[in-house]
XYZ file of C-alpha atoms in Angstrom:
277
model
C -1.938 112.071 5.666
C -4.448 113.768 3.416
C -6.994 113.827 6.235
C -4.429 115.325 8.618
C -3.693 118.025 6.048
C -7.416 118.660 5.589
C -8.182 119.120 9.275
C -5.084 121.069 10.295
C -4.289 123.253 7.273
C -7.260 125.605 7.201
C -5.513 128.070 4.884
C -4.987 125.456 2.179
C -8.469 124.060 2.686
C -10.050 127.487 2.294
C -8.088 128.214 -0.894
C -9.233 125.001 -2.540
C -12.837 125.499 -1.393
C -12.892 129.014 -2.837
C -11.491 127.882 -6.162
C -13.827 124.898 -6.497
C -16.772 127.245 -5.932
C -15.341 129.643 -8.514
C -15.373 126.861 -11.101
C -18.750 125.317 -10.324
C -20.417 128.562 -9.191
C -23.955 127.838 -7.915
C -24.036 124.320 -9.298
C -22.558 122.660 -6.229
C -23.678 122.254 -2.615
C -21.549 123.260 0.372
C -21.233 119.697 1.687
C -20.141 118.520 -1.755
C -17.375 121.126 -1.789
C -16.049 119.858 1.534
C -15.985 116.291 0.238
C -14.117 117.380 -2.891
C -11.513 119.274 -0.870
C -10.901 116.395 1.518
C -10.581 113.846 -1.290
C -8.378 116.260 -3.216
C -5.914 116.425 -0.334
C -5.962 112.635 -0.117
C -5.238 112.460 -3.847
C -2.266 114.793 -3.403
C -0.610 112.472 -0.906
C -1.363 109.394 -2.975
C 0.426 111.082 -5.874
C 3.397 112.000 -3.660
C 3.754 108.609 -1.996
C 2.849 106.205 -4.785
C 6.388 106.523 -6.139
C 7.417 104.066 -3.433
C 5.206 101.502 -5.174
C 6.870 102.010 -8.560
C 9.960 99.850 -7.835
C 7.621 96.932 -7.133
C 5.715 97.240 -10.409
C 6.620 95.123 -13.422
C 5.083 93.770 -16.607
C 3.693 90.772 -14.724
C 1.712 92.676 -12.089
C 0.940 96.071 -13.645
C -2.506 94.962 -14.849
C -3.544 94.285 -11.254
C -3.230 97.995 -10.527
C -3.887 99.768 -13.823
C -6.135 98.846 -16.742
C -5.851 100.569 -20.112
C -8.565 101.407 -22.632
C -7.937 102.769 -26.109
C -4.698 100.996 -26.984
C -6.124 100.574 -30.482
C -5.866 104.350 -30.951
C -2.254 104.339 -29.786
C -1.333 101.399 -32.008
C -2.959 103.049 -35.019
C -1.050 106.268 -34.346
C 2.279 104.457 -34.099
C 1.522 102.565 -37.305
C 1.965 105.897 -39.099
C 5.658 105.857 -38.012
C 5.688 109.503 -36.887
C 5.515 108.971 -33.155
C 2.632 109.843 -30.854
C 1.995 112.630 -28.360
C -0.205 111.728 -25.382
C -1.596 114.873 -23.768
C -2.675 114.367 -20.169
C -3.653 116.420 -17.139
C -2.317 116.436 -13.589
C -4.928 113.937 -12.496
C -4.515 111.339 -9.747
C -1.081 109.683 -9.617
C -0.323 110.898 -13.140
C 2.937 109.006 -13.631
C 1.130 105.720 -13.151
C 0.164 106.036 -16.827
C 3.851 105.844 -17.752
C 4.182 102.584 -15.864
C 0.986 101.193 -17.365
C 2.164 101.812 -20.932
C 5.885 101.281 -20.425
C 5.377 97.824 -18.957
C 3.106 96.983 -21.867
C 6.049 97.442 -24.203
C 5.650 101.015 -25.447
C 8.741 103.226 -25.617
C 7.707 106.033 -23.311
C 9.059 109.536 -22.788
C 7.717 112.074 -20.291
C 8.145 115.810 -20.759
C 8.133 117.559 -17.421
C 9.487 120.527 -15.545
C 11.765 120.004 -12.583
C 11.806 122.726 -9.940
C 12.198 123.085 -6.188
C 10.350 126.413 -6.109
C 8.141 126.742 -3.063
C 9.382 123.472 -1.560
C 10.802 123.288 1.962
C 14.371 122.176 2.654
C 13.156 118.722 3.640
C 10.969 118.604 0.546
C 13.919 119.493 -1.666
C 16.018 116.774 -0.088
C 13.277 114.181 -0.542
C 12.761 115.223 -4.158
C 16.455 115.205 -4.989
C 17.385 112.003 -3.193
C 14.244 109.934 -3.449
C 11.686 111.075 -6.005
C 14.156 111.837 -8.799
C 16.016 108.590 -8.192
C 12.815 106.571 -8.461
C 11.383 108.531 -11.389
C 14.546 108.271 -13.445
C 15.532 104.765 -12.406
C 12.394 102.762 -11.663
C 9.800 104.074 -14.121
C 9.956 102.420 -17.583
C 10.266 105.749 -19.374
C 12.804 108.421 -20.209
C 12.372 111.752 -18.405
C 12.807 114.892 -20.514
C 12.645 118.408 -19.101
C 11.007 121.483 -20.606
C 13.635 123.823 -19.176
C 16.404 121.978 -21.014
C 17.164 121.185 -24.675
C 14.217 120.260 -26.898
C 16.102 118.109 -29.417
C 15.325 114.859 -27.502
C 11.600 115.469 -28.104
C 12.064 115.471 -31.863
C 14.400 112.481 -31.647
C 11.859 110.446 -29.677
C 9.064 111.138 -32.158
C 11.368 110.548 -35.120
C 12.106 107.135 -33.592
C 8.337 106.460 -33.472
C 8.220 106.579 -29.689
C 5.516 107.908 -27.366
C 5.828 111.324 -25.726
C 3.612 112.187 -22.761
C 3.160 115.845 -21.897
C 0.809 117.774 -19.640
C -1.975 119.734 -21.284
C -2.712 121.753 -18.161
C -0.204 124.145 -16.638
C 2.407 124.011 -13.936
C 1.310 127.259 -12.341
C 3.150 130.148 -10.642
C 6.428 130.991 -12.378
C 6.596 127.554 -13.969
C 4.980 128.679 -17.216
C 7.614 127.539 -19.689
C 7.254 127.830 -23.452
C 4.218 128.800 -25.494
C 0.833 129.343 -23.801
C -2.619 130.378 -24.975
C -5.683 131.591 -23.092
C -8.787 129.399 -23.319
C -12.136 129.293 -21.546
C -12.153 126.804 -18.669
C -15.275 126.688 -16.491
C -16.140 130.152 -17.871
C -12.795 131.545 -16.710
C -9.879 132.665 -18.871
C -7.142 130.141 -18.134
C -3.641 129.610 -19.468
C -2.808 126.349 -21.203
C 0.474 125.122 -22.675
C 0.475 125.022 -26.466
C 3.902 123.627 -27.255
C 2.490 120.168 -27.948
C 0.395 121.592 -30.802
C 3.433 123.187 -32.430
C 5.421 119.989 -31.919
C 2.712 117.902 -33.595
C 2.510 120.323 -36.518
C 6.275 120.206 -37.020
C 6.658 116.425 -36.739
C 3.355 115.079 -38.041
C 2.911 113.062 -34.836
C -0.617 112.078 -33.857
C -2.038 113.630 -30.688
C -4.154 111.508 -28.349
C -5.641 112.873 -25.116
C -5.081 110.587 -22.131
C -7.121 110.430 -18.927
C -6.388 108.608 -15.682
C -9.248 107.724 -13.345
C -9.468 105.981 -10.013
C -11.225 102.681 -10.641
C -12.015 101.174 -7.261
C -9.859 100.741 -4.177
C -6.172 101.149 -5.078
C -6.913 100.620 -8.764
C -6.803 102.985 -11.726
C -7.869 103.107 -15.347
C -6.003 104.803 -18.177
C -8.232 105.931 -21.038
C -6.618 106.861 -24.354
C -9.060 108.953 -26.363
C -9.414 109.090 -30.168
C -6.888 111.326 -31.943
C -7.426 115.062 -32.018
C -8.108 116.217 -35.557
C -6.521 119.624 -35.853
C -8.584 122.416 -37.355
C -5.447 123.593 -39.122
C -1.750 122.785 -39.186
C -0.871 126.480 -39.020
C 1.374 127.660 -36.183
C -0.332 131.022 -35.612
C -1.922 131.765 -32.231
C -5.549 131.586 -33.415
C -5.027 128.185 -35.025
C -3.140 126.818 -32.032
C -5.934 127.974 -29.713
C -8.566 126.063 -31.694
C -6.546 122.881 -31.287
C -5.782 123.435 -27.596
C -9.500 123.962 -26.949
C -10.182 120.409 -28.120
C -8.109 119.089 -25.222
C -9.525 121.638 -22.780
C -13.071 120.401 -23.399
C -11.990 116.856 -22.464
C -10.172 118.145 -19.390
C -13.182 120.182 -18.305
C -15.445 117.142 -18.514
C -12.945 115.054 -16.528
C -12.669 117.716 -13.825
C -16.446 118.110 -13.710
C -16.878 114.354 -13.236
C -13.904 113.715 -10.928
C -13.122 117.118 -9.367
C -11.193 115.699 -6.427
C -8.598 114.069 -8.683
C -7.314 117.286 -10.307
C -4.174 118.622 -8.626
C -4.354 122.313 -9.495
C -7.298 123.592 -7.483
C -4.910 125.474 -5.206
C -3.577 127.354 -8.254
C -6.957 128.093 -9.860
C -6.967 131.849 -9.297
C -6.202 135.052 -11.184
C -2.518 135.741 -11.644
C -1.741 132.025 -11.670
C -3.649 129.519 -13.817
C -6.325 132.118 -14.483
C -5.535 135.234 -16.466
C -5.639 138.345 -14.331
C -8.326 140.749 -15.507
C -7.041 144.302 -15.736
């Protein structure tokens, strides 16, 4: 389906091509851009359709599909009894990380944002009747939503559970909560900062998490060492310094695996990028 989208949706293809070039500037060849765009569209459909695999996953077979590196960092964080925040990007089939950790016995929570903005009628029906049902019933994690009450976040961390949250943005009008502007591929981009404030308030450790494709139909979750905050202060300058630590990891991941990042179609001024006046 990704290939069909690539060949028949020229408008979408052109948007992604333009934005990839904006990020990499002169450091990428034209044929490489085309490959990235095509693989990116394939990745999009894998992410959309992999939910139908989730009901078949369990603790016995999860390792056949997803390996995990860095569990020692997660275990050390949880040993402090203050919970752990895993900050990830919209990379590949992102919710596969929840399955990988949930079926390994970790008490997982995912902070997300549920919206039907910009989705067709059929898309809304599929999301409401299929995707939500699978996400909330077949993934070994509790779904929490940023546009609802925040108390469950504190409760989860107080119970020494794991909270996953996106460190890149949702785009368009889906910017919920606190954001800061950080350099990303030499562009001013908006990044959510609520996870920094949450860590400062709860004392929870923050570990960046990456998900990479690792062969045909296989993936690898990498849990990075904990982020050591420059300061525990909640002012904008201090928060920015801490957000930038995650952004540098994200930038390296996107540079290495550009086709796996979902937000190329939103990488423009007035959306993910700050509009220059």
